[in-house]
Structure formats: C-alpha cells, structure tokens
XYZ file of C-alpha atoms in Angstrom:
747
model
C -24.964 10.469 15.080
C -25.143 7.088 16.757
C -22.972 6.088 19.691
C -19.787 4.166 19.153
C -20.084 0.662 20.512
C -17.524 -1.916 21.407
C -17.095 -5.205 23.168
C -13.388 -5.156 23.582
C -13.355 -4.526 27.331
C -14.800 -8.012 27.792
C -11.876 -9.665 26.044
C -8.827 -11.156 27.723
C -6.284 -8.479 28.556
C -3.777 -7.291 27.654
C -3.567 -9.007 24.245
C -6.378 -7.754 22.001
C -4.484 -8.275 18.742
C -6.316 -9.761 15.770
C -9.659 -9.660 17.546
C -12.864 -10.122 15.562
C -16.339 -9.208 16.785
C -19.707 -10.014 15.269
C -22.418 -7.437 15.911
C -26.065 -7.407 14.893
C -29.242 -5.387 15.268
C -32.742 -6.549 14.305
C -35.599 -4.126 13.621
C -38.960 -4.143 11.894
C -40.321 -2.005 9.068
C -43.918 -1.637 7.951
C -42.859 -1.638 4.301
C -39.744 -1.704 2.163
C -38.272 1.826 2.235
C -37.414 4.066 -0.703
C -34.226 5.276 0.957
C -32.051 4.056 3.811
C -28.890 6.159 4.083
C -26.085 4.564 6.097
C -23.013 6.148 7.578
C -20.566 3.652 9.058
C -17.024 3.375 10.350
C -14.983 1.034 12.498
C -11.662 0.553 14.161
C -9.935 -1.216 12.505
C -11.917 -2.686 9.564
C -15.526 -3.753 9.049
C -17.644 -5.900 6.777
C -21.365 -5.171 6.627
C -24.349 -7.336 5.657
C -28.033 -6.453 5.450
C -30.404 -9.413 5.644
C -27.511 -11.674 4.700
C -26.471 -9.695 1.612
C -22.890 -8.370 1.617
C -22.995 -4.575 1.346
C -19.637 -2.979 2.078
C -16.122 -3.195 3.457
C -14.210 -0.346 5.014
C -13.286 2.179 6.127
C -10.550 3.675 3.973
C -7.176 3.836 5.753
C -7.061 6.975 7.859
C -5.376 8.562 10.830
C -7.401 8.188 14.064
C -7.519 11.981 14.386
C -9.283 12.126 10.999
C -11.265 8.898 10.951
C -13.059 8.099 7.695
C -16.632 6.911 7.442
C -18.507 5.475 4.478
C -21.894 6.524 3.129
C -24.244 4.446 0.976
C -27.871 3.426 0.610
C -29.126 -0.012 1.709
C -32.821 0.404 0.819
C -32.726 -2.329 -1.838
C -31.740 -4.851 0.826
C -34.523 -3.976 3.321
C -37.986 -5.527 3.393
C -41.287 -5.030 5.112
C -41.149 -6.998 8.373
C -38.051 -8.218 10.177
C -34.627 -6.936 9.098
C -31.115 -7.237 10.449
C -27.918 -5.221 9.995
C -24.894 -7.360 10.775
C -21.287 -6.283 11.046
C -17.948 -7.981 11.485
C -15.262 -5.779 13.032
C -11.637 -6.811 12.956
C -9.337 -4.980 15.346
C -5.654 -5.272 14.487
C -4.401 -4.162 17.887
C -0.883 -3.843 16.452
C 0.164 -1.289 13.879
C 0.229 -2.212 10.195
C 1.379 -0.281 7.166
C -2.028 1.407 6.858
C -3.373 1.371 10.433
C -2.234 2.767 13.733
C -3.728 2.385 17.159
C -5.590 5.367 18.539
C -3.899 7.021 21.479
C -5.569 7.353 24.849
C -8.354 5.489 26.634
C -11.943 4.861 25.810
C -14.284 4.060 28.648
C -16.940 1.430 28.205
C -19.788 0.114 30.288
C -21.966 -2.889 29.640
C -25.195 -1.186 30.668
C -26.504 2.290 31.489
C -25.245 3.322 34.887
C -22.596 0.630 35.106
C -19.095 1.657 36.185
C -16.991 2.455 33.137
C -13.777 0.532 32.570
C -10.795 1.728 30.579
C -10.166 0.140 27.203
C -6.847 1.585 26.009
C -7.134 2.380 22.327
C -9.480 -0.548 21.753
C -11.554 -0.600 18.606
C -15.215 0.027 17.999
C -18.067 0.167 15.504
C -20.192 3.159 14.560
C -23.276 3.046 12.340
C -26.278 5.252 11.651
C -29.059 4.371 9.209
C -31.785 6.931 8.437
C -34.749 5.228 6.812
C -36.975 7.390 4.582
C -35.791 10.434 6.510
C -37.486 9.280 9.715
C -36.618 6.126 11.621
C -33.003 5.910 12.752
C -31.228 2.635 13.414
C -27.950 3.417 15.134
C -25.325 1.711 17.212
C -26.160 1.719 20.918
C -26.309 -0.790 23.764
C -29.313 -2.565 22.211
C -26.975 -4.187 19.681
C -25.677 -7.678 20.414
C -22.153 -8.932 19.907
C -19.940 -11.960 20.293
C -16.256 -12.550 19.847
C -15.942 -14.600 16.669
C -14.451 -17.790 18.047
C -14.021 -19.240 14.566
C -11.097 -16.864 13.981
C -8.044 -18.067 15.928
C -6.139 -15.414 17.835
C -3.568 -14.236 18.377
C -1.834 -15.514 15.283
C 1.507 -14.343 13.864
C 1.625 -11.252 11.714
C 2.299 -11.881 8.038
C 5.083 -9.318 8.305
C 5.445 -6.032 10.221
C 3.489 -4.054 7.605
C 0.655 -6.457 6.850
C -2.058 -7.998 8.999
C -2.273 -11.337 10.746
C -2.213 -14.903 9.462
C -5.848 -15.983 9.213
C -6.842 -19.324 10.701
C -10.571 -20.027 10.547
C -12.428 -23.021 11.954
C -15.874 -23.241 10.369
C -16.959 -25.793 12.947
C -17.080 -22.979 15.522
C -19.416 -20.708 13.566
C -22.431 -19.250 15.371
C -24.959 -20.155 12.705
C -26.919 -17.850 10.359
C -26.305 -14.724 12.442
C -26.484 -12.442 9.405
C -30.160 -13.285 8.863
C -33.235 -11.962 10.665
C -34.758 -14.345 13.176
C -31.433 -15.703 14.434
C -31.501 -16.295 18.193
C -28.835 -14.016 19.670
C -30.060 -14.314 23.263
C -26.718 -15.800 24.235
C -24.778 -12.882 22.814
C -23.552 -9.972 24.954
C -25.034 -6.491 24.949
C -22.778 -4.066 23.144
C -20.824 -1.615 25.263
C -21.213 2.114 24.608
C -17.897 3.919 24.395
C -17.572 7.208 26.230
C -14.904 9.859 26.490
C -15.085 12.833 28.833
C -18.632 11.787 29.644
C -19.774 11.823 25.996
C -20.823 8.861 23.892
C -21.718 10.458 20.556
C -19.163 11.700 18.048
C -17.095 13.711 17.964
C -15.289 12.141 20.919
C -11.696 11.192 21.632
C -9.727 9.368 20.431
C -11.502 10.049 17.106
C -12.173 13.779 17.394
C -12.875 14.329 13.692
C -15.039 12.053 11.575
C -14.743 12.708 7.851
C -16.751 11.285 4.954
C -14.845 9.165 2.477
C -13.257 11.637 0.061
C -12.009 9.164 -2.539
C -13.720 7.021 -5.128
C -15.679 4.032 -3.812
C -14.400 0.509 -4.246
C -15.543 -1.777 -7.005
C -15.648 -5.451 -6.039
C -16.033 -8.146 -8.683
C -15.410 -11.903 -8.767
C -12.275 -12.888 -10.642
C -11.402 -16.417 -11.728
C -7.865 -17.689 -12.265
C -6.728 -17.759 -15.876
C -5.178 -21.218 -15.613
C -4.276 -24.135 -13.387
C -0.488 -24.322 -13.230
C -0.349 -27.786 -11.701
C -1.673 -30.361 -9.273
C 0.326 -32.671 -7.067
C 0.602 -34.682 -3.883
C 2.936 -34.157 -0.977
C 3.908 -35.921 2.225
C 2.730 -33.611 4.996
C 5.307 -31.777 7.061
C 5.502 -32.519 10.769
C 6.008 -28.815 11.578
C 3.342 -27.226 13.717
C 3.925 -23.848 12.071
C 1.791 -23.374 8.963
C 4.294 -21.231 7.052
C 7.195 -23.539 7.838
C 5.167 -26.605 6.875
C 4.233 -25.175 3.477
C 7.826 -24.136 2.795
C 9.051 -27.622 3.639
C 6.376 -29.234 1.512
C 7.267 -27.035 -1.467
C 10.394 -29.068 -2.090
C 8.677 -32.436 -1.711
C 5.570 -32.067 -3.870
C 5.128 -34.706 -6.581
C 3.483 -32.815 -9.430
C 1.259 -34.772 -11.775
C 1.958 -34.807 -15.488
C -1.632 -34.084 -16.456
C -3.054 -30.800 -15.205
C -6.832 -30.709 -14.639
C -8.683 -28.810 -17.351
C -10.906 -26.986 -14.846
C -11.007 -26.507 -11.114
C -14.806 -26.312 -10.820
C -16.282 -29.561 -9.469
C -12.776 -31.023 -9.165
C -12.725 -33.960 -6.769
C -9.588 -34.455 -4.673
C -8.726 -37.292 -2.310
C -6.096 -36.510 0.292
C -5.031 -39.530 2.305
C -3.532 -39.937 5.749
C -0.312 -37.960 5.798
C -0.486 -37.025 2.105
C -2.078 -33.786 0.959
C -3.278 -32.625 -2.448
C -1.904 -29.325 -3.764
C -3.178 -27.116 -6.595
C -1.518 -24.003 -7.988
C -3.567 -21.449 -9.935
C -2.496 -18.332 -11.792
C -4.503 -15.082 -12.015
C -2.310 -13.833 -14.862
C -1.081 -10.659 -13.157
C -0.803 -9.175 -9.689
C -4.327 -8.489 -8.456
C -5.678 -7.158 -5.165
C -8.610 -8.633 -3.318
C -9.913 -11.439 -1.140
C -9.153 -14.998 -2.332
C -11.837 -17.592 -1.814
C -12.296 -21.335 -1.992
C -15.736 -22.888 -2.331
C -16.167 -26.516 -1.354
C -19.140 -28.336 -2.800
C -18.427 -31.180 -0.432
C -16.091 -31.687 2.516
C -15.906 -33.690 5.708
C -15.804 -31.875 9.056
C -12.202 -31.212 9.997
C -10.805 -31.230 6.465
C -8.098 -28.587 6.187
C -7.599 -26.127 3.319
C -4.328 -24.211 3.418
C -3.734 -21.186 1.201
C -0.421 -19.645 0.189
C 0.092 -16.785 -2.236
C 2.800 -14.792 -3.942
C 3.592 -12.744 -7.039
C 6.095 -15.376 -8.200
C 6.820 -19.093 -8.100
C 9.632 -20.879 -6.283
C 11.349 -21.919 -9.496
C 11.503 -18.273 -10.626
C 13.198 -17.272 -7.377
C 15.707 -20.119 -7.578
C 16.620 -19.182 -11.151
C 17.782 -15.748 -9.954
C 19.257 -16.595 -6.543
C 20.341 -20.242 -6.319
C 19.694 -21.741 -2.905
C 17.010 -19.255 -1.892
C 14.250 -21.841 -2.354
C 13.930 -25.339 -0.892
C 15.590 -27.833 -3.212
C 13.246 -28.766 -6.033
C 10.571 -26.384 -4.801
C 7.610 -25.466 -6.954
C 4.414 -23.596 -6.189
C 3.651 -20.147 -4.794
C 6.886 -18.807 -3.333
C 6.824 -18.017 0.389
C 9.871 -15.804 0.766
C 11.553 -14.283 3.768
C 10.714 -10.674 2.809
C 6.966 -10.901 2.203
C 6.588 -13.036 5.302
C 3.908 -15.536 6.169
C 1.505 -15.112 3.275
C -0.540 -18.128 4.310
C -3.981 -18.921 5.731
C -5.811 -21.999 6.991
C -9.453 -23.018 6.824
C -10.873 -25.945 8.790
C -14.028 -27.198 7.107
C -17.444 -28.016 8.494
C -19.738 -30.573 6.899
C -21.336 -29.903 3.517
C -21.050 -27.061 1.014
C -19.194 -23.963 2.224
C -17.053 -21.017 1.224
C -14.023 -19.441 2.852
C -12.900 -15.965 1.841
C -9.868 -14.215 3.227
C -10.977 -11.374 5.499
C -8.044 -9.011 4.855
C -7.233 -8.089 1.296
C -3.992 -9.308 -0.152
C -2.161 -9.036 -3.461
C -1.097 -12.056 -5.459
C -0.611 -13.603 -8.819
C -0.326 -17.232 -7.740
C -2.604 -18.948 -5.242
C -1.725 -22.367 -3.873
C -4.461 -24.512 -2.327
C -3.426 -27.498 -0.218
C -6.167 -29.833 0.999
C -5.322 -32.287 3.729
C -7.104 -34.784 5.982
C -10.796 -35.570 6.317
C -11.222 -37.761 3.254
C -12.462 -36.822 -0.236
C -13.495 -33.247 -1.012
C -14.994 -31.559 -4.028
C -13.945 -28.062 -4.983
C -16.808 -25.855 -6.128
C -14.692 -22.937 -7.312
C -11.581 -20.916 -6.570
C -11.411 -17.188 -7.168
C -10.830 -13.750 -5.801
C -13.123 -10.872 -4.888
C -11.183 -8.365 -6.938
C -10.944 -4.911 -5.344
C -10.150 -1.746 -7.269
C -10.895 1.942 -7.124
C -13.923 3.174 -9.050
C -11.801 5.972 -10.564
C -12.159 5.372 -14.280
C -9.617 5.592 -17.033
C -9.514 8.864 -18.925
C -11.314 8.783 -22.250
C -9.288 9.071 -25.407
C -5.982 7.558 -24.286
C -3.752 6.862 -27.289
C -4.010 3.405 -28.867
C -0.303 3.019 -29.603
C 0.707 -0.231 -31.267
C 4.433 0.027 -30.516
C 6.331 -0.282 -27.226
C 4.480 2.743 -25.846
C 1.161 0.887 -25.970
C 2.578 -2.062 -24.020
C 4.143 0.259 -21.450
C 0.935 2.259 -21.039
C -1.054 -0.942 -20.422
C 1.430 -2.035 -17.783
C 1.294 1.392 -16.142
C -2.501 1.123 -15.941
C -2.381 -2.375 -14.455
C 0.281 -1.363 -11.940
C -1.660 1.716 -10.837
C -4.852 -0.317 -10.448
C -3.136 -2.626 -7.946
C -1.253 0.109 -6.067
C -3.986 2.766 -5.872
C -7.038 1.111 -4.328
C -7.705 3.408 -1.356
C -4.145 4.627 -0.741
C -1.088 5.140 -2.945
C 0.936 2.185 -1.710
C 4.441 1.274 -2.784
C 3.622 -2.282 -3.777
C 0.596 -4.286 -2.657
C 2.399 -7.618 -2.249
C 5.203 -6.849 0.218
C 4.308 -3.883 2.415
C 1.266 -2.017 1.152
C 2.618 1.071 2.890
C 2.003 4.603 1.653
C 5.392 6.339 1.496
C 5.626 10.050 0.837
C 8.419 9.507 -1.682
C 6.343 7.017 -3.661
C 3.450 9.478 -3.737
C 5.726 11.796 -5.766
C 5.390 9.731 -8.933
C 2.100 7.980 -8.183
C 0.193 11.245 -7.816
C 1.346 12.210 -11.291
C 0.473 8.788 -12.709
C -2.990 8.723 -11.157
C -3.897 12.113 -12.584
C -2.529 11.257 -16.027
C -4.499 8.010 -16.270
C -7.721 8.900 -14.426
C -7.891 12.685 -14.066
C -8.589 12.066 -10.358
C -6.460 13.826 -7.720
C -8.394 12.573 -4.706
C -6.073 9.746 -3.691
C -3.061 12.035 -3.994
C -4.775 14.765 -1.986
C -5.663 12.262 0.712
C -2.060 11.051 0.802
C -0.645 14.564 1.099
C -3.052 15.277 3.949
C -1.903 12.116 5.718
C 1.665 13.463 5.732
C 1.451 17.237 6.022
C -1.638 17.669 8.192
C 0.050 15.915 11.111
C 3.820 15.769 11.574
C 6.438 14.442 13.918
C 7.322 16.639 16.858
C 10.428 17.846 15.049
C 8.381 19.077 12.070
C 9.122 16.409 9.458
C 6.374 14.201 8.030
C 6.424 10.525 8.949
C 8.171 8.077 6.642
C 4.804 6.467 5.852
C 1.216 7.281 6.755
C -1.363 6.501 7.873
C -0.093 3.522 9.780
C 3.071 2.438 11.495
C 5.327 5.238 10.251
C 5.635 6.579 13.789
C 6.800 3.164 15.004
C 9.494 2.561 12.415
C 11.882 4.707 14.435
C 13.220 6.642 11.461
C 12.116 9.048 8.791
C 13.456 9.923 5.339
C 14.238 13.659 5.292
C 14.450 13.881 1.498
C 10.920 12.462 1.218
C 9.666 15.665 2.852
C 11.242 17.649 0.011
C 9.712 15.323 -2.581
C 6.335 15.823 -0.894
C 6.605 19.613 -1.156
C 7.382 19.270 -4.862
C 4.349 16.998 -5.247
C 2.077 19.575 -3.625
C 3.530 22.309 -5.816
C 2.815 20.237 -8.923
C -0.732 19.669 -7.693
C -1.415 23.315 -6.815
C -2.538 24.573 -10.229
C -5.229 21.948 -10.804
C -8.813 22.137 -9.546
C -8.911 22.141 -5.754
C -5.179 22.746 -5.468
C -5.450 26.233 -3.985
C -7.557 25.005 -1.074
C -5.244 22.046 -0.483
C -2.188 24.313 -0.354
C -3.861 26.556 2.224
C -4.786 23.549 4.336
C -1.314 21.991 4.255
C 0.862 25.095 4.273
C 1.687 24.908 8.023
C 3.067 21.388 7.519
C 5.073 22.487 4.484
C 6.567 25.398 6.425
C 7.475 23.127 9.359
C 9.330 20.776 7.029
C 11.275 23.535 5.270
C 12.167 25.116 8.603
C 13.506 21.735 9.758
C 16.012 21.859 6.905
C 16.849 25.525 7.461
C 17.932 24.640 10.990
C 20.421 22.097 9.599
C 22.412 24.332 7.266
C 26.122 24.896 7.513
C 27.593 28.366 7.678
C 27.822 28.461 3.868
C 24.084 27.762 3.494
C 24.332 24.133 2.357
C 22.498 21.437 4.264
C 25.061 19.307 6.079
C 24.577 16.151 8.112
C 20.943 15.356 8.810
C 19.442 12.714 11.082
C 17.355 9.897 9.688
C 17.703 7.717 6.627
C 19.066 9.713 3.699
C 17.428 7.658 0.958
C 17.604 9.730 -2.238
C 17.222 6.590 -4.382
C 17.902 2.835 -4.494
C 21.170 3.594 -6.235
C 24.902 4.063 -5.771
C 24.662 7.713 -4.808
C 27.399 9.081 -2.563
C 25.499 10.413 0.440
C 28.469 12.038 2.148
C 27.444 15.428 3.522
C 27.149 17.954 2.095
C 25.311 16.006 -0.611
C 24.721 17.704 -3.930
C 21.594 15.590 -4.453
C 20.126 16.567 -1.087
C 21.004 20.225 -1.557
C 19.607 20.381 -5.088
C 16.349 18.863 -3.802
C 16.417 21.393 -0.977
C 16.950 24.342 -3.352
C 14.126 23.160 -5.602
C 11.769 22.684 -2.641
C 12.717 26.140 -1.303
C 11.870 27.711 -4.654
C 8.522 25.922 -4.870
C 7.865 26.449 -1.163
C 8.387 30.193 -1.569
C 5.841 30.222 -4.392
C 3.349 28.306 -2.249
C 3.932 30.727 0.617
C 3.123 33.669 -1.616
C -0.090 31.936 -2.742
C -1.320 31.674 0.833
C -0.161 35.175 1.787
C 2.790 34.150 3.997
C 5.221 36.571 2.403
C 7.604 36.530 5.378
C 8.250 32.800 5.065
C 8.368 33.053 1.276
C 11.107 35.681 1.513
C 13.141 33.519 3.899
C 12.892 30.539 1.580
C 13.910 32.606 -1.457
C 16.973 33.902 0.367
C 17.939 30.411 1.534
C 17.563 29.093 -2.007
C 19.976 31.727 -3.326
C 22.551 30.706 -0.702
C 22.361 27.089 -1.827
C 22.607 28.149 -5.476
C 25.735 30.201 -4.774
C 27.468 27.234 -3.111
C 26.292 24.575 -5.543
C 29.027 25.481 -8.030
C 31.549 23.833 -5.682
C 30.187 20.417 -6.771
C 30.961 20.989 -10.475
C 33.811 18.957 -11.958
C 35.005 20.677 -15.165
C 37.021 17.697 -16.456
C 33.870 15.595 -16.734
C 31.423 18.436 -17.329
C 29.142 17.231 -14.539
C 28.260 17.741 -10.893
C 29.701 15.322 -8.341
C 27.645 13.803 -5.550
C 29.821 15.132 -2.727
C 32.987 17.001 -1.802
C 36.269 15.554 -0.609
C 38.145 16.587 2.523
C 39.637 19.552 0.687
C 36.199 20.800 -0.362
C 36.630 19.718 -3.997
C 34.322 17.498 -6.092
C 34.963 13.886 -5.078
C 34.626 12.390 -8.580
C 31.524 10.313 -7.907
C 29.089 11.266 -10.677
C 25.437 10.263 -10.655
C 22.523 11.142 -12.875
C 20.732 12.314 -9.730
C 22.751 15.430 -9.012
C 22.856 16.430 -12.669
C 19.140 15.972 -13.323
C 18.326 18.060 -10.274
C 20.838 20.721 -11.294
C 18.704 21.303 -14.397
C 15.298 20.976 -12.725
C 16.190 23.221 -9.765
C 17.692 25.879 -12.020
C 21.164 25.475 -10.493
C 23.069 24.657 -13.697
C 23.701 27.432 -16.235
C 22.002 26.747 -19.561
C 25.323 26.593 -21.371
C 26.078 23.400 -19.442
C 22.856 21.631 -20.276
C 24.237 20.016 -23.418
C 27.028 18.321 -21.471
C 24.623 17.346 -18.706
C 22.345 15.669 -21.268
C 25.273 13.418 -22.212
C 25.664 12.541 -18.534
C 21.977 11.756 -18.161
C 21.624 9.802 -21.421
C 25.049 8.887 -22.839
C 25.119 7.677 -26.454
C 25.754 4.072 -27.403
C 29.340 3.055 -26.746
C 29.832 5.440 -23.822
C 30.872 4.014 -20.429
C 27.914 2.204 -18.942
C 26.009 3.419 -15.960
C 26.177 1.395 -12.764
C 22.725 0.217 -11.800
C 22.389 -0.961 -8.223
C 18.961 -2.143 -7.218
C 20.106 -2.993 -3.709
C 21.552 0.426 -2.916
C 23.944 0.490 -0.023
C 22.518 -1.699 2.715
C 21.125 -4.777 0.960
C 24.352 -6.254 -0.334
C 23.890 -9.320 1.858
C 21.495 -10.638 -0.803
C 23.259 -9.623 -4.007
C 26.659 -7.931 -3.922
C 26.725 -4.424 -5.417
C 28.423 -4.146 -8.800
C 31.973 -2.931 -9.101
C 31.948 0.808 -9.687
C 34.742 2.764 -11.337
C 34.365 6.284 -9.991
C 36.574 7.784 -12.694
C 34.720 6.405 -15.711
C 31.225 5.312 -14.718
C 28.076 7.219 -13.922
C 25.739 6.014 -11.213
C 22.317 5.461 -12.744
C 18.878 5.824 -11.210
C 16.309 3.263 -10.201
C 12.763 3.570 -11.604
C 11.981 5.804 -8.606
C 14.355 8.583 -9.649
C 14.432 7.980 -13.402
C 11.250 10.051 -13.631
C 13.241 13.150 -12.672
C 16.051 12.198 -15.035
C 13.576 12.126 -17.923
C 11.977 15.358 -16.727
C 15.402 17.000 -16.870
C 16.076 15.655 -20.358
C 12.794 17.108 -21.575
C 13.468 20.479 -19.920
C 16.876 20.495 -21.626
C 15.275 19.904 -25.031
C 16.266 16.241 -25.301
C 12.858 14.573 -25.046
C 13.857 12.082 -27.737
C 16.727 10.916 -25.520
C 14.314 10.573 -22.606
C 11.945 8.418 -24.647
C 14.805 6.227 -25.813
C 15.984 5.732 -22.222
C 12.459 4.723 -21.177
C 12.218 2.221 -24.017
C 15.639 0.793 -23.206
C 15.201 0.544 -19.437
C 11.641 -0.794 -19.382
C 12.143 -3.174 -22.298
C 13.293 -6.157 -20.201
C 10.059 -6.031 -18.192
C 8.126 -6.624 -21.412
C 9.755 -10.049 -21.663
C 7.808 -11.195 -18.604
C 4.126 -12.077 -18.654
C 3.440 -10.223 -15.389
C 1.555 -7.386 -17.066
C 2.804 -4.993 -14.376
C 6.001 -3.011 -13.704
C 8.739 -4.097 -11.320
C 10.260 -2.199 -8.422
C 13.697 -2.269 -10.097
C 15.031 -2.673 -13.608
C 15.651 -6.342 -12.912
C 13.573 -8.579 -10.700
C 15.006 -10.525 -7.762
C 13.344 -12.222 -4.775
C 12.524 -9.653 -2.131
C 11.674 -6.980 -4.679
C 8.178 -6.608 -6.064
C 6.829 -7.294 -9.528
C 4.166 -4.619 -9.165
C 5.411 -1.309 -7.811
C 3.630 2.003 -7.980
C 6.635 4.259 -8.429
C 7.542 2.536 -11.684
C 4.337 3.565 -13.496
C 5.358 7.221 -14.004
C 6.054 6.799 -17.769
C 2.286 6.965 -18.315
C 2.346 10.637 -17.370
C 5.503 11.296 -19.379
C 4.159 9.612 -22.512
C 0.879 11.505 -22.198
C 2.693 14.832 -22.075
C 2.514 16.026 -18.526
C 3.621 17.813 -16.519
C 5.932 20.196 -18.348
C-alpha cells in the first residue's frame, strides 16, 4: 500500500487544531481506463476530487488502532492524457464526539534522507489507486500540498463534541487546484510519515487498517421546503460571530411579504444593515449546507446559523431563554456555536460547509459589499445506503405515523455511527446503541452499524475493564464512564448473537464482555449485591433513587450475568460462565429484600434498616420481570405498576433527571403514592416487560399515549424526551425503538 503522507510538521506549533491541507497528484494515462480501484483514508477527514469531480468523503469514524479506509472505483472520472487526484484533509487536532487523536509520534521528513522530525499525533492522508490492475498512483513525496489559507484557524469549537466554527475567505483560494494543468510549483512536497523506520502501513499509530464495514453513504442535493421569512437587521458591533447573531436575533425587522422562491433572489444589504433569510427543510436532516451566489462583490459576507428549532419556539417553553423578540434559527447555549462565515470573492461562487451538521432551520445573513444575488440554498443530504426492509406495514392509524417518524429519526441518527442525536452531540453512547441496534435491524435488516458500534466499545476498554462512555471519540477525555451502560451493551450483544454473523462477533468481543462483568463482580457486597460503584450511575433520565444498593442496577447486573454466562458457554469459556451463573443466583436470592408487599412492587433502594425505602419506579419492576427475578405470581401486580389503568395515581415524569434542575425544576414527587416513570430511553424495556408478562395490549396503549404529543409537532422525528424543551433534541435515536416493537421483535 502507498505511504502515508502529511504536511503537518511544517505548520506552526504547538497549535495544529482545525488545520486543513490541500494535496494533489497529477499523472498521465494513455487511454481512459476500465477500472481504477482506490483505497483511501485520512486523519481526521478527507474530501476527494478526480479531475475536478467530487468523488467521496470519509473515512467513517473509527478508533486510531482500527483505522477505516474506503474503497471505490474512479475509472469514470479518468481520461486519456493528464489527470489529477486532489484531496482536502481536515485535521481536528482536538477530540470530538467521533474522533480522537492518535497516541504517540509520527516522524516526517520533507525529502528522502532528510532528518525526521516528530509530529505528535498529527494527521495524514493515505491513498492507493490501481489502474487496470497495473499502474499504481499512491501517496508519496511526489505529491504536493499547501495549507488551505482560505480556512481560518484556529477557530472556536462549536461545542466540546462537535467540530470547529468554519470561517472561509474565498479571496484567499489557490485557484483551480482540483483540475489538471494547475501550476503547483509553489506548493510544498508532501512529507512521508515513518514509524520505527517504516513508511508503509501497517505502522503506528495506525497499526490496523480496516476496510469500511458499513453501508456506503448516499449524498443527494436537498432544497428547503419553504422560506420562513426575510428581514433586515442593524449589525451587531460584537466581534464574535455567534454573539453577533444572537444579538441580531432580537433586532431583526421581518418583512410582511415572504419571497416566493430563493433562487435568483436579489438582496441589497447596506452599510451597517444586513439582510437575513430563514429557510426550513421540514425535518431534521444531516448533511452539508450550501449557499450559491450568482453574483457578489469581493468581501461580501454570508453568515450561516442553524438549529432544529426557532427562537420563538424556545421562548414559548422557557420564557427569557431567548433574546427579547428573537426570531430565526435558535442559537442556544447547549448546542453551542452552530454558525459559519463565508467571505465572498467576485462573481458566481458556492460555499458548502466542510463538516456535516444536522439542522431543520438554516438562517442566511448577508452583509456588506453591496447587492448580491442568491443562486440557490440547499444541503448535500447525507444518509446511509442501508435500505428500508421490503413489506413494512402500511398502517393508516397512529402506528403508521409513529413508524414514519421512527424511520426519519433513524435516518438522521444512523449515518455512519449510531449517534444519540445529530444536532447536539453526535456522540455514539453505548447505552443509546441498546435501542438503536434493535431499531436499525427492524427497519433495514442491517446489523453492520450495530456491530461496528459494539466493536468500538468492547474491543478496546479502559484500564479498569469498563468500556468508555462513548466511542470512538472523546469518551476517554470526558473523565467519567457510565457503569450501567456496560451492562446494557452486554444485553445488546446477547440480543445480536443469534442473527447472521453474531457467533463470530461474540467470539471477537468476549474478552471485553468478560472484563466488564468482572469489574462488577469486584464491586459486590458480602451478600452478593453490587454496592457503591464509581462513575456516573445513569440508569435513565428519570427520578430513580440511585442509593446503593440499587435494585435497578442489580437487576441489570443479574440479567447481564445470565446473558453473559450464555455467551461464555457459546465461546467455550465454561469457567467464566459458571462464575457468572453463581453470581446471578446470589443477586436473585437478595433481590427479594427490595419487594414492598403493601404496594406489590419492588422499591428502588433500601433504607438504613435494610428495608424497601418506598420509592417505586417502573425501572426496577420491568427489570424484575425481564431478568427473571420476580415470581410469575407477582407479574399481574407488576403490570399494574408498569401500566396503571386510567384514574390511578399518575407517574412522575422527569426529563431533567437529577442534575439538570437549574433549567426546569423537577416535579414534586409523592413517594407514597406516585410511581417514577421512564424516559423514552428506558420505556423500551418497560414495554418489553409488559409483553413478556402477557400484557402487550397495555404496552401498545402506553406507546400511543406517550408518543402522541410528538405527533402534534411537524418535526417528523422523535424527541429525546416526552416533552420538548430547549437543550433537548427533537431528533433522538433512542426514541425510535417502537419501530422494532410494532414490527414484532425481539421476543
């Protein structure tokens, strides 16, 4: 394979964050080829063009120890004569939700024989193209590169999980560098990366290169469904882009008449007064927004802002959260600086956001430079090529609406990782994978994204044996993990095991599963129950009493021990399987201490005297059924706890859980009469328990009741919580699990 090349050692040290390189290689062919197979990867992300035609973006998010590469054919873009392969490599340099910096040093030299210099964890570009099985065009020191000066750096991060604010000055572009014949004599020679004296993969810090093992991406242009409004605003004096747009949101004078179309729309910003447009894509979509200008003066500024909601929607829920009178795409304190700036050159041009984002509303503010004409506004929509299963039911009642919203939510949250929500974090959490793996299989029949996610967590692990809180990405930098997510991950793998490819996956990940279970075994009390554990005991965004020993944690533990023992037997580790079976029986014997006969339900915790503390949640009682801890004769009473009939004391729903009450205060909770309900995250297991207990009709009714309010919105997707508030997302992967339940699986 070709050598990995870089140019990062030539950049100012030590700050290499948000660096962008342009790389190119020209070559000649006698004739257009029949086949030209490319393998390509980069650290952190690449865009590739062949003779000016856009070909690919990548790679898929991966751990540096298992770096992904993409494979495709570029023959249709090659011609007889001069050709050029051009790449843009963006190096984050600071961890994001789906990228982490490689550990260790690369060594780079600008020419053969030159002294190598250390480039700690700096990025690179790797490409090999085999043309008609003969000629090879690969990355080496004959490639040319430049730092892309048009991209400002360093800029602020959007938020800790996402990338950097993009500021692009088209006046600093290098010219038609993506086309053959461009004069790159002033560009630098690429630097070949070496490690331990080697320059060809596999080398550290990427010891294992793996072909993309998930569906390819489909990229299609998407136009907004409507123009929400157009207005003028006195420009803010703030030098910070995000602050300026927030301030301007409350001062925009919106016109009464909205333009019928944005194409060929002429706008005329004046000195100190900008023109603002707000467009709506109809639902949360993932991709790369663009603005085409048919005409603009050099130095005209186009600012973009995006969100999944508008300011007026936020203010209606939390008064005072938005600038007074604000309208437009909401820039809130949780999502961060979801803004970008483009400085125009003369003539027709197009700016497209380099990093993908997720949005429903896109705000375009044009300022300075005189009149401009908009050619078009849109988004390069990105989705996975995994297709919908054939023969899905065509329900015409509430189930049909819910199924459509599940599909739309999954599409946005399952592009090349199973992320929680694409708008706020775009992190892949092991707990979220629990429901999303089930949803993805139900709707597409494709387990590849789930398998990739499970590998990201159980193939590596923290030094103490637990998986990271999120992976691949900044999970190791968050400083905390969620122990119960490890148990949810084991249950996910167990559910996956019986489908095609599951046996091999279990064998591959068994060491990580055993490490996680052993971590819990080391934290048992003398009676066999898990006591206090380090980390964030999440369990759910709900009013669950987490006092140790927790019935919810121990029921999860017992269930994971049972399934872990079965997995151990499948891979032939009978010694571990026996240990896990014995530990499960100890938990089962002690679990009875949580039962409160007066209420016919299991309490969340014990009081100082070792008796049930009276705090009842659906969580403990659902798991008591699913983990086989509750005798069957109690199931009828537990069903009434999980799905009480009309007129019974209401459940307490708390979308902020226990450490977000600074935004909305938690509801009053009467321990003696109320039952703590589940968020969408855990309601999946509540409905599973109802079905196991023979009350599937009650489960369906609870789904209809809980999801019904979401149908009143025109989002088309499913929210993170039962009610929406600023800071939560309107498109969240864990909420799409009803698709699997409605379609009958798993049982």
